[in-house]
PDB file of C-alpha atoms and ligand atoms in Angstrom:
ATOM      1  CA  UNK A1315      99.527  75.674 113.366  1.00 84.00           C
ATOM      2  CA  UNK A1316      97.103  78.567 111.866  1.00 95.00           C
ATOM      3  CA  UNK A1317      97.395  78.983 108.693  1.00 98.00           C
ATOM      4  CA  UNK A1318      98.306  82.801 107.301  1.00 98.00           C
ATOM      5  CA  UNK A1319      96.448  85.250 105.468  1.00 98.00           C
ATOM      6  CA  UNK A1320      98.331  84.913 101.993  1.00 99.00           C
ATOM      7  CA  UNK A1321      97.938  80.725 102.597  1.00 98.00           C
ATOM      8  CA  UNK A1322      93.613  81.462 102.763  1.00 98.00           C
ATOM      9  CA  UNK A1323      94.148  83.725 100.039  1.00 99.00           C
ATOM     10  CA  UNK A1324      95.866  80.962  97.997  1.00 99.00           C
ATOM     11  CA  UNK A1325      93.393  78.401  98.647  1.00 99.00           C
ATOM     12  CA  UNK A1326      90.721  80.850  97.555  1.00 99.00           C
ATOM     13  CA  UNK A1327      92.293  81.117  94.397  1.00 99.00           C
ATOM     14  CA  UNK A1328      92.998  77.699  94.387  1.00 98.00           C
ATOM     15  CA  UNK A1329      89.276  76.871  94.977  1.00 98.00           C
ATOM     16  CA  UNK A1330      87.180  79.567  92.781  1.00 98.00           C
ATOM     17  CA  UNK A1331      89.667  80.397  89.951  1.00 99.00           C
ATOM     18  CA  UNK A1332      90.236  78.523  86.269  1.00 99.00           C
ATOM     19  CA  UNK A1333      93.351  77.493  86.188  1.00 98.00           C
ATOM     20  CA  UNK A1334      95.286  79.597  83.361  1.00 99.00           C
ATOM     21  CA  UNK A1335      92.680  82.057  83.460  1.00 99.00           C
ATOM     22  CA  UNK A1336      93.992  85.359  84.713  1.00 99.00           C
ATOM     23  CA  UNK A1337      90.887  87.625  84.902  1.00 99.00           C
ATOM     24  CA  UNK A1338      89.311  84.783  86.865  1.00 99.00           C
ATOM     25  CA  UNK A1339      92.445  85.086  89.991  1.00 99.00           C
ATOM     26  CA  UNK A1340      92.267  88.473  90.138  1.00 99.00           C
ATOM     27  CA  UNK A1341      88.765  88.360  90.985  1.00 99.00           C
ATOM     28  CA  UNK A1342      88.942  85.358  92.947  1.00 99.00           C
ATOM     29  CA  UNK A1343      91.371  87.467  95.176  1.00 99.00           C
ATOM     30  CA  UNK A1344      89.178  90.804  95.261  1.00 99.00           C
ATOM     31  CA  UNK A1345      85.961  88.716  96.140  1.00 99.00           C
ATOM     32  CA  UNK A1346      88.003  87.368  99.108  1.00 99.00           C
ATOM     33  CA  UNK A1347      89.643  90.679 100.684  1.00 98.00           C
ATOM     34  CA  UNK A1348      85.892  91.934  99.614  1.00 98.00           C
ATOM     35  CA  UNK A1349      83.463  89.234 101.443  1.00 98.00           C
ATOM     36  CA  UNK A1350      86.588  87.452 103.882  1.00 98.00           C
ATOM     37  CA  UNK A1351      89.747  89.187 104.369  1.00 98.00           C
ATOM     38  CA  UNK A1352      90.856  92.336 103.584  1.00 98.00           C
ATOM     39  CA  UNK A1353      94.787  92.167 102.333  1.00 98.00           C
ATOM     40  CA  UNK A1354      97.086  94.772 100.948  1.00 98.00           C
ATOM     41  CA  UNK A1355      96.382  94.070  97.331  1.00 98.00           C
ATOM     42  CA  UNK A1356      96.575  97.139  94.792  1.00 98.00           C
ATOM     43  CA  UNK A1357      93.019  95.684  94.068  1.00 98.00           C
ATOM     44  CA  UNK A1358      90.520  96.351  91.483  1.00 98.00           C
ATOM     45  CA  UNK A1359      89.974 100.557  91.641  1.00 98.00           C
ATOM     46  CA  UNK A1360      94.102 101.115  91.726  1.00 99.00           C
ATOM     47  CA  UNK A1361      94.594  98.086  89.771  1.00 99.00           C
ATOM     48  CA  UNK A1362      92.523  99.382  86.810  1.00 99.00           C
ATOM     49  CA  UNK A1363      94.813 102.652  86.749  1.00 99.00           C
ATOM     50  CA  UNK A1364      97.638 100.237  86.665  1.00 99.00           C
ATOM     51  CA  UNK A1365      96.192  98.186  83.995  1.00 99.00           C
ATOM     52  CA  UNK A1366      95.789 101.252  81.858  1.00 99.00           C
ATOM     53  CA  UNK A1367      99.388 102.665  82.763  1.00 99.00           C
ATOM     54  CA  UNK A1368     100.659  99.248  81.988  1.00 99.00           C
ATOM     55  CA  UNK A1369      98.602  98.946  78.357  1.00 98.00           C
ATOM     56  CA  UNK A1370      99.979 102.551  77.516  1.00 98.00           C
ATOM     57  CA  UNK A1371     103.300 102.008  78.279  1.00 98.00           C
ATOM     58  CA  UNK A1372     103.400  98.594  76.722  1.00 98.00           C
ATOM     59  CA  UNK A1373     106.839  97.852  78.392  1.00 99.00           C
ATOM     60  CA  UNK A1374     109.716  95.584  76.795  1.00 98.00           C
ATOM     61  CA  UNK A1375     111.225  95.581  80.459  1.00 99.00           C
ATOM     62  CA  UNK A1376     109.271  95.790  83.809  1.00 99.00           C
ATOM     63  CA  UNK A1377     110.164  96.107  87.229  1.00 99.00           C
ATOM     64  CA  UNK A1378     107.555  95.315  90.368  1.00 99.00           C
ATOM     65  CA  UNK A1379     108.865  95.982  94.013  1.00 99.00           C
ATOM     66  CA  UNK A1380     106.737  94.207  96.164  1.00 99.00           C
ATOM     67  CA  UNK A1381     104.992  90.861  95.102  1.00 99.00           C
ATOM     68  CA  UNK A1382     103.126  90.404  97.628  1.00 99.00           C
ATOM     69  CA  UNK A1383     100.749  87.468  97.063  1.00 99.00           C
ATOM     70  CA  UNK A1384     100.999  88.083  93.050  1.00 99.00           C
ATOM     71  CA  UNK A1385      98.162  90.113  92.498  1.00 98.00           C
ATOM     72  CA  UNK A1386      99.448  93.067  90.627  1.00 99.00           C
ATOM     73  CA  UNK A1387     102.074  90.832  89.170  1.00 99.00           C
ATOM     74  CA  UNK A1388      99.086  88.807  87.485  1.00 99.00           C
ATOM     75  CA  UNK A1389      97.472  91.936  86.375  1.00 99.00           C
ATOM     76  CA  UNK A1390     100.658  93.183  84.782  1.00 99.00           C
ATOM     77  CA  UNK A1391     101.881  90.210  83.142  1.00 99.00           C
ATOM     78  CA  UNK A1392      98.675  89.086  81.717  1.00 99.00           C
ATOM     79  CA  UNK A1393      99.147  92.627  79.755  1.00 99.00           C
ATOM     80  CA  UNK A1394     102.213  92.414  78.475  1.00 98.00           C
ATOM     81  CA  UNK A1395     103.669  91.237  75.001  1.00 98.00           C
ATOM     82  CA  UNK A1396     105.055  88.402  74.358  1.00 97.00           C
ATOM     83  CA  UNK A1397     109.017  88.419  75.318  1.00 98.00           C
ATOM     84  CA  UNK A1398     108.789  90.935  77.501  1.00 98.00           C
ATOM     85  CA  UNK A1399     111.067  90.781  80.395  1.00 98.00           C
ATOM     86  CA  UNK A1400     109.177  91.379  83.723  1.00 99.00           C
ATOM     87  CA  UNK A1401     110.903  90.874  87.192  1.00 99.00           C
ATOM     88  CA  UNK A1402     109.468  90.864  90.156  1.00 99.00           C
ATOM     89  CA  UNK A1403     111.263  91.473  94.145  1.00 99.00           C
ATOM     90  CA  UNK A1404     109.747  90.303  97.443  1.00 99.00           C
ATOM     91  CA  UNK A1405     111.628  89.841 100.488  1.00 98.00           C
ATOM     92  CA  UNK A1406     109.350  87.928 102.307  1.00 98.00           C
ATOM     93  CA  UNK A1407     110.071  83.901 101.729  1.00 98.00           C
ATOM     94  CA  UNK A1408     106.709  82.877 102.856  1.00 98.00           C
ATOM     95  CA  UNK A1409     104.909  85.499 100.439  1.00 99.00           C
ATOM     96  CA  UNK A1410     107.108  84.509  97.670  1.00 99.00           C
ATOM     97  CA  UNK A1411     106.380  80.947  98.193  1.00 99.00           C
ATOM     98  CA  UNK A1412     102.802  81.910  97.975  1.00 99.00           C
ATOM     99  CA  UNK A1413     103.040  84.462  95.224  1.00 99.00           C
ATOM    100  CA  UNK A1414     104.654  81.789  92.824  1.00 99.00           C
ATOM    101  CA  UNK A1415     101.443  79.465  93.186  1.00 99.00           C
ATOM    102  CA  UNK A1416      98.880  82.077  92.487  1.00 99.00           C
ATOM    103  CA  UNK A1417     101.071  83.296  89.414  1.00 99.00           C
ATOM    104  CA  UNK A1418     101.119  80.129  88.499  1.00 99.00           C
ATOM    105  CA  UNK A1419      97.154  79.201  88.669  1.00 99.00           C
ATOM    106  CA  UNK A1420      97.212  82.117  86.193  1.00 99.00           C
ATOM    107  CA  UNK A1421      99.055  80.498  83.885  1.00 99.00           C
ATOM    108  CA  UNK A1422     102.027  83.244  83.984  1.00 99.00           C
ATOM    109  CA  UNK A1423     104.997  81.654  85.361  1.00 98.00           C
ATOM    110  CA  UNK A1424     106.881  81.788  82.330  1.00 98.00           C
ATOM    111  CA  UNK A1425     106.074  85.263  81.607  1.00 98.00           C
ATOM    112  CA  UNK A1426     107.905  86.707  85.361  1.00 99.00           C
ATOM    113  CA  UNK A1427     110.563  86.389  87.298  1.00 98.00           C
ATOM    114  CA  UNK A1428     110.022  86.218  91.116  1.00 99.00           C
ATOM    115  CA  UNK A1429     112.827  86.946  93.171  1.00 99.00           C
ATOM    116  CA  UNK A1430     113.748  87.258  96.514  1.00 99.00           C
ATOM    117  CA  UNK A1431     115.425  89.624  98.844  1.00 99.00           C
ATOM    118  CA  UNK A1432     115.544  93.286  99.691  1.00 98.00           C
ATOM    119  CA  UNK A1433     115.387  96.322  97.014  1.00 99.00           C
ATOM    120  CA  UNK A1434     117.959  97.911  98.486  1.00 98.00           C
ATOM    121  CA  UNK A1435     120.246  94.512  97.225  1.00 98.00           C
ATOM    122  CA  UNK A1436     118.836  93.523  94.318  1.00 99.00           C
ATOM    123  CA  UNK A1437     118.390  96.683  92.416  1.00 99.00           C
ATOM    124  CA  UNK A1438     121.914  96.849  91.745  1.00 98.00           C
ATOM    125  CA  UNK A1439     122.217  93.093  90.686  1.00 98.00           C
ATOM    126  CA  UNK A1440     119.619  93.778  87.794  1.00 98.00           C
ATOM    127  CA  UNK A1441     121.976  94.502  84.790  1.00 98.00           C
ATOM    128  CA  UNK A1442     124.207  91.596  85.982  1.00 98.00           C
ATOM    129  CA  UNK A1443     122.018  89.083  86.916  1.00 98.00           C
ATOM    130  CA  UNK A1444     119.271  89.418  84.514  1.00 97.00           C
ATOM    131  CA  UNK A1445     120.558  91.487  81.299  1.00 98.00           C
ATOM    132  CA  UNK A1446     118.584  94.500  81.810  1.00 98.00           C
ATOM    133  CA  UNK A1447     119.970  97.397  80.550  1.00 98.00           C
ATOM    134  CA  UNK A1448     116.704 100.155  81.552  1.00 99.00           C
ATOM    135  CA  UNK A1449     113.916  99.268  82.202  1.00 99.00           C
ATOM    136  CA  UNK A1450     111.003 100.722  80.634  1.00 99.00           C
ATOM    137  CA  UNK A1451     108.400 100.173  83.394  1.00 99.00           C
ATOM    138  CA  UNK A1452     108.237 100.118  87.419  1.00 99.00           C
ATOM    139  CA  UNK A1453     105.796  99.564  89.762  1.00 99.00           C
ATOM    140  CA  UNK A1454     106.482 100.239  93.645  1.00 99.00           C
ATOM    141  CA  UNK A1455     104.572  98.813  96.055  1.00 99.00           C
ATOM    142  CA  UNK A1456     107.365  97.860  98.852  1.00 98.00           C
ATOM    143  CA  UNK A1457     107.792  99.285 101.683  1.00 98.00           C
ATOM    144  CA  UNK A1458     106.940 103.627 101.844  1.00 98.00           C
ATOM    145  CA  UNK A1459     110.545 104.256 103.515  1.00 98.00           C
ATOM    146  CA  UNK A1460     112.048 102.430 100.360  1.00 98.00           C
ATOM    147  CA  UNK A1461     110.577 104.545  97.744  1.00 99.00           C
ATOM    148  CA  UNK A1462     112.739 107.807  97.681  1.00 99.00           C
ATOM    149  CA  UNK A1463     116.401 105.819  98.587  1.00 99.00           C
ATOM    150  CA  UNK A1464     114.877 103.071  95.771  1.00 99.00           C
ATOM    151  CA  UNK A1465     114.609 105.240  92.810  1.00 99.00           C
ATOM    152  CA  UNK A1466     117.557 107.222  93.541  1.00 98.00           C
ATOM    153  CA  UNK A1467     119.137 103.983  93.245  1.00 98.00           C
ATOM    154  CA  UNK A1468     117.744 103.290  90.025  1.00 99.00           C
ATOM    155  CA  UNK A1469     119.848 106.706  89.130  1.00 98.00           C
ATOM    156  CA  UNK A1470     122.993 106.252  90.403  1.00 98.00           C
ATOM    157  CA  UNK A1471     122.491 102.141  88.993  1.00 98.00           C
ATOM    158  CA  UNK A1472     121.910 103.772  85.278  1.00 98.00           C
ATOM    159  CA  UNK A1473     119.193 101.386  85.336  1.00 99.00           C
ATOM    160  CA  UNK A1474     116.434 104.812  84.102  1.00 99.00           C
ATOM    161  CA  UNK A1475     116.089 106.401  80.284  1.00 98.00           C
ATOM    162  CA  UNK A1476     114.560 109.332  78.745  1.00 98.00           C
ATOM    163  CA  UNK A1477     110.339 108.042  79.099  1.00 99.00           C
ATOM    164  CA  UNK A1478     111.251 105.535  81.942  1.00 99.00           C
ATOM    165  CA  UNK A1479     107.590 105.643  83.771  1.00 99.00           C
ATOM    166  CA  UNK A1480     107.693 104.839  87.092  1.00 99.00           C
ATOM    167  CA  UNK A1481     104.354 104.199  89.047  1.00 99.00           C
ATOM    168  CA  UNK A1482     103.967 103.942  92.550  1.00 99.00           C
ATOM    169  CA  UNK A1483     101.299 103.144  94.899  1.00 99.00           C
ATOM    170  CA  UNK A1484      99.678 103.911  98.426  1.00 98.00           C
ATOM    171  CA  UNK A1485     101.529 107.926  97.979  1.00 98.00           C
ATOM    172  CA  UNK A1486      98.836 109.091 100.258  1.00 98.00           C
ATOM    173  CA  UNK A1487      97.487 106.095 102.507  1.00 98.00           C
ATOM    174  CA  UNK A1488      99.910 104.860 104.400  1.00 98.00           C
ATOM    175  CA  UNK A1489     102.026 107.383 102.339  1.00 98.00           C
ATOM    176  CA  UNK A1490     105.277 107.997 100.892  1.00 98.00           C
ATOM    177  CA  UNK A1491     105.733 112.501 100.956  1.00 98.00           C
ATOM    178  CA  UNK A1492     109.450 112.380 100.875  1.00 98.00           C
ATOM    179  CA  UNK A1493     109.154 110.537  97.414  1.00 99.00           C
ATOM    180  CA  UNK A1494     106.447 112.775  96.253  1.00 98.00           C
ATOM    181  CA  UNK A1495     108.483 115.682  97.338  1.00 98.00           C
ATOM    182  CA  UNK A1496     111.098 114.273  95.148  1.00 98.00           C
ATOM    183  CA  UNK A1497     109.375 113.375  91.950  1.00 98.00           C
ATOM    184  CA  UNK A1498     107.465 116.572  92.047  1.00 98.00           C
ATOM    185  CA  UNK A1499     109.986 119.068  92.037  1.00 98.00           C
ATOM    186  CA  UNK A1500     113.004 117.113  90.490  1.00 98.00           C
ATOM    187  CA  UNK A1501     113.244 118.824  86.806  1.00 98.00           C
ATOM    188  CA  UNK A1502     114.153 115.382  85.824  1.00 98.00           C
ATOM    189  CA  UNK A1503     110.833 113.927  86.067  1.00 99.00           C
ATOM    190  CA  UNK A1504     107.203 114.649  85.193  1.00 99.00           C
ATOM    191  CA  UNK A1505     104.818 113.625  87.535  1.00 98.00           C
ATOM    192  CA  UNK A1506     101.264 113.066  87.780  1.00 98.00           C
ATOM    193  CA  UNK A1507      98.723 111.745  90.666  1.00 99.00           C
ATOM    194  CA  UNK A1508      95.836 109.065  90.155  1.00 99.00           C
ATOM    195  CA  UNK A1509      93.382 110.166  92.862  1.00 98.00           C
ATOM    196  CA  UNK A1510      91.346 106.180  94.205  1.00 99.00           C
ATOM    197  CA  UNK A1511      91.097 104.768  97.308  1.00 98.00           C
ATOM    198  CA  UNK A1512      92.901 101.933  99.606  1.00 98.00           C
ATOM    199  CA  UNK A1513      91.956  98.626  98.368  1.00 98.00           C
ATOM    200  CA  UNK A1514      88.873  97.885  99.105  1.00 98.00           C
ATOM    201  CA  UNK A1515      87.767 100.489 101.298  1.00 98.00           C
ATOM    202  CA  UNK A1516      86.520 103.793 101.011  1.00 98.00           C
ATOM    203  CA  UNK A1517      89.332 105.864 102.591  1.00 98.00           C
ATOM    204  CA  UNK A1518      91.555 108.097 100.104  1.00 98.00           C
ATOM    205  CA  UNK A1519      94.315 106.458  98.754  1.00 98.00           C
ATOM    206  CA  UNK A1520      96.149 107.460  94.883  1.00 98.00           C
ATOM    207  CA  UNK A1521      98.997 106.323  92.807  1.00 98.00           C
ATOM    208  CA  UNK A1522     101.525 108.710  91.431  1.00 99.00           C
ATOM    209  CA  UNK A1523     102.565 108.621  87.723  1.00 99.00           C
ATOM    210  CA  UNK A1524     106.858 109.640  87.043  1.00 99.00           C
ATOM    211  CA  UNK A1525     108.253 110.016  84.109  1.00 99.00           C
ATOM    212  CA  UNK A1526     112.491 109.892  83.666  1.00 99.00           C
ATOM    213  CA  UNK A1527     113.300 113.020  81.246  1.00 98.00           C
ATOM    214  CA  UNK A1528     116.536 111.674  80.828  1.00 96.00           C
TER     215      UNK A1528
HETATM  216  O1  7JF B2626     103.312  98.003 103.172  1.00 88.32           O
HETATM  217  C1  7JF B2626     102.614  98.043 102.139  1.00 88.32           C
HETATM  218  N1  7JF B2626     103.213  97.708 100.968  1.00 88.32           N
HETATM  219  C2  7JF B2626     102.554  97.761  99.778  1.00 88.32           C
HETATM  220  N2  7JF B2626     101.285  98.116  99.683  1.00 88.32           N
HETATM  221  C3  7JF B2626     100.597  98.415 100.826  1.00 88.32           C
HETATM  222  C4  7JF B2626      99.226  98.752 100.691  1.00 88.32           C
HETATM  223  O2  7JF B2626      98.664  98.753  99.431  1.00 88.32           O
HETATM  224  C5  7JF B2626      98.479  99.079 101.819  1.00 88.32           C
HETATM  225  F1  7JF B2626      97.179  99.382 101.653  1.00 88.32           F
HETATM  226  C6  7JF B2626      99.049  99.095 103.095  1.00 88.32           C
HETATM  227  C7  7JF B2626      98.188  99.450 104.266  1.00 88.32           C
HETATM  228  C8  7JF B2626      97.586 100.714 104.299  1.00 88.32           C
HETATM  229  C9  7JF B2626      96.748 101.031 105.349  1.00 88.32           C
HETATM  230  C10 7JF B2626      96.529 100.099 106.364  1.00 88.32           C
HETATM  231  F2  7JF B2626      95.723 100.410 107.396  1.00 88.32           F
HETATM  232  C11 7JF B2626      97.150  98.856 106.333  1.00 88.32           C
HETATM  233  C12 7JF B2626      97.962  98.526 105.272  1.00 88.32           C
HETATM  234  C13 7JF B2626     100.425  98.751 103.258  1.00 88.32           C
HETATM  235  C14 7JF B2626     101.015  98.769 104.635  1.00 88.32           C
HETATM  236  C15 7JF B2626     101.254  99.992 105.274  1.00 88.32           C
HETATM  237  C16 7JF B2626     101.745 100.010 106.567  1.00 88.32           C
HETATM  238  C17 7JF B2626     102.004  98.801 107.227  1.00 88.32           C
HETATM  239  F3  7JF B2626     102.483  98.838 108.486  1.00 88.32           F
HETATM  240  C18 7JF B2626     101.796  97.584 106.589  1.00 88.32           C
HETATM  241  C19 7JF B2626     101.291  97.572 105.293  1.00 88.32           C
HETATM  242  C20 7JF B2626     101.205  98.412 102.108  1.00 88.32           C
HETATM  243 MG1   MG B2627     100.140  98.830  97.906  1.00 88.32          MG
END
């Protein structure tokens, strides 16, 4: 049977990256959705704002909703310091099947955690299931209709502290307004948008920037 978008993305990897070479995926995977098949990667323009939010952060505990096909996961872990503890939720078997190979052609299995099942289920299994008491870093890039009842979970899970930053993508294309209404006009957060575009495209796109006052 035909094989599936995040399978040709694998074997693209798989084909024209080094093997434990991080810098060498990611651009393995923005050469394809450039030149083959466009796929809902944060890709390089968002993915450099990430890289930079990541870097100033430098997280001890990170959170990623949405894996995807590993992408961002490879640009965040390939950041981070060692011991770090960075999880990572997909619901999605097949993309989690795929995601663990092309984290692994990076080199970075040992430095995530992919998981799977919904948001909305794990979120509250964190503390219990992995030790985390806050975490210091999140990055969503789910589903749009998950990102306002996701971090209010986060709140009510005690899983948030004072300088929690919270970063999520695609708040304009396809867009996510009821969670921008929210983290711009809750006094508990201060917010700030990235302006880019979608992956690999030229139509407007941006990330927004939260920080948890506590
Ligand atoms: O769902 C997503 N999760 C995470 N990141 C995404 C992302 O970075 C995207 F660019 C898109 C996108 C945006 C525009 C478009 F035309 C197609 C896909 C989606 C998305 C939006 C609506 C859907 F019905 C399916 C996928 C997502
Ligand atoms: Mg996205």
């Amino acid at each position: 049977t035909r094989s599936t978008r995040p399978q040709r993305m694998l074997k693209a990897v798989q084909k024209n990256a080094t093997k434990g070479n991080p810098e060498s995926v990611i651009s393995a995977i923005d050469y394809f959705c450039k030149h083959s098949e466009w796929a809902m990667n944060v890709g390089d323009e968002k993915g450099s704002i990430l890289d930079s939010v990541v870097t100033e952060v430098n997280p001890s505990t990170v959170l990623e909703l949405g894996t995807y096909c590993g992408y961002s996961t490879v640009r965040i872990a390939r950041l981070l310091s060692p011991g770090t503890k960075f999880i990572t939720l997909e619901f999605n078997p097949a993309n989690v099947t795929v995601a663990r190979q092309i984290i692994a052609h990076a080199g970075l299995q040992d430095k995530v955690t992919v998981v799977e099942g919904s948001s909305g289920d794990l979120i509250p299994q964190m503390k219990e299931r992995f030790g985390i008491t806050t975490f210091d870093f999140i990055f969503l890039d789910h589903w749009k209709d998950r990102y306002l009842p996701d971090i209010k979970l986060f709140e009510e899970c005690g899983l948030l502290r004072k300088g929690s930053v919270l970063l999520a993508d695609n708040v304009i294309c396809p867009g996510a307004p009821e969670y921008l209404e929210y983290v711009r006009n809750s006094p508990r957060y201060e917010s700030r948008y990235y302006p880019a575009h979608l992956e690999y495209t030229t139509l407007e796109d941006g990330m927004e920037k939260s920080v948890f006052l506590g």
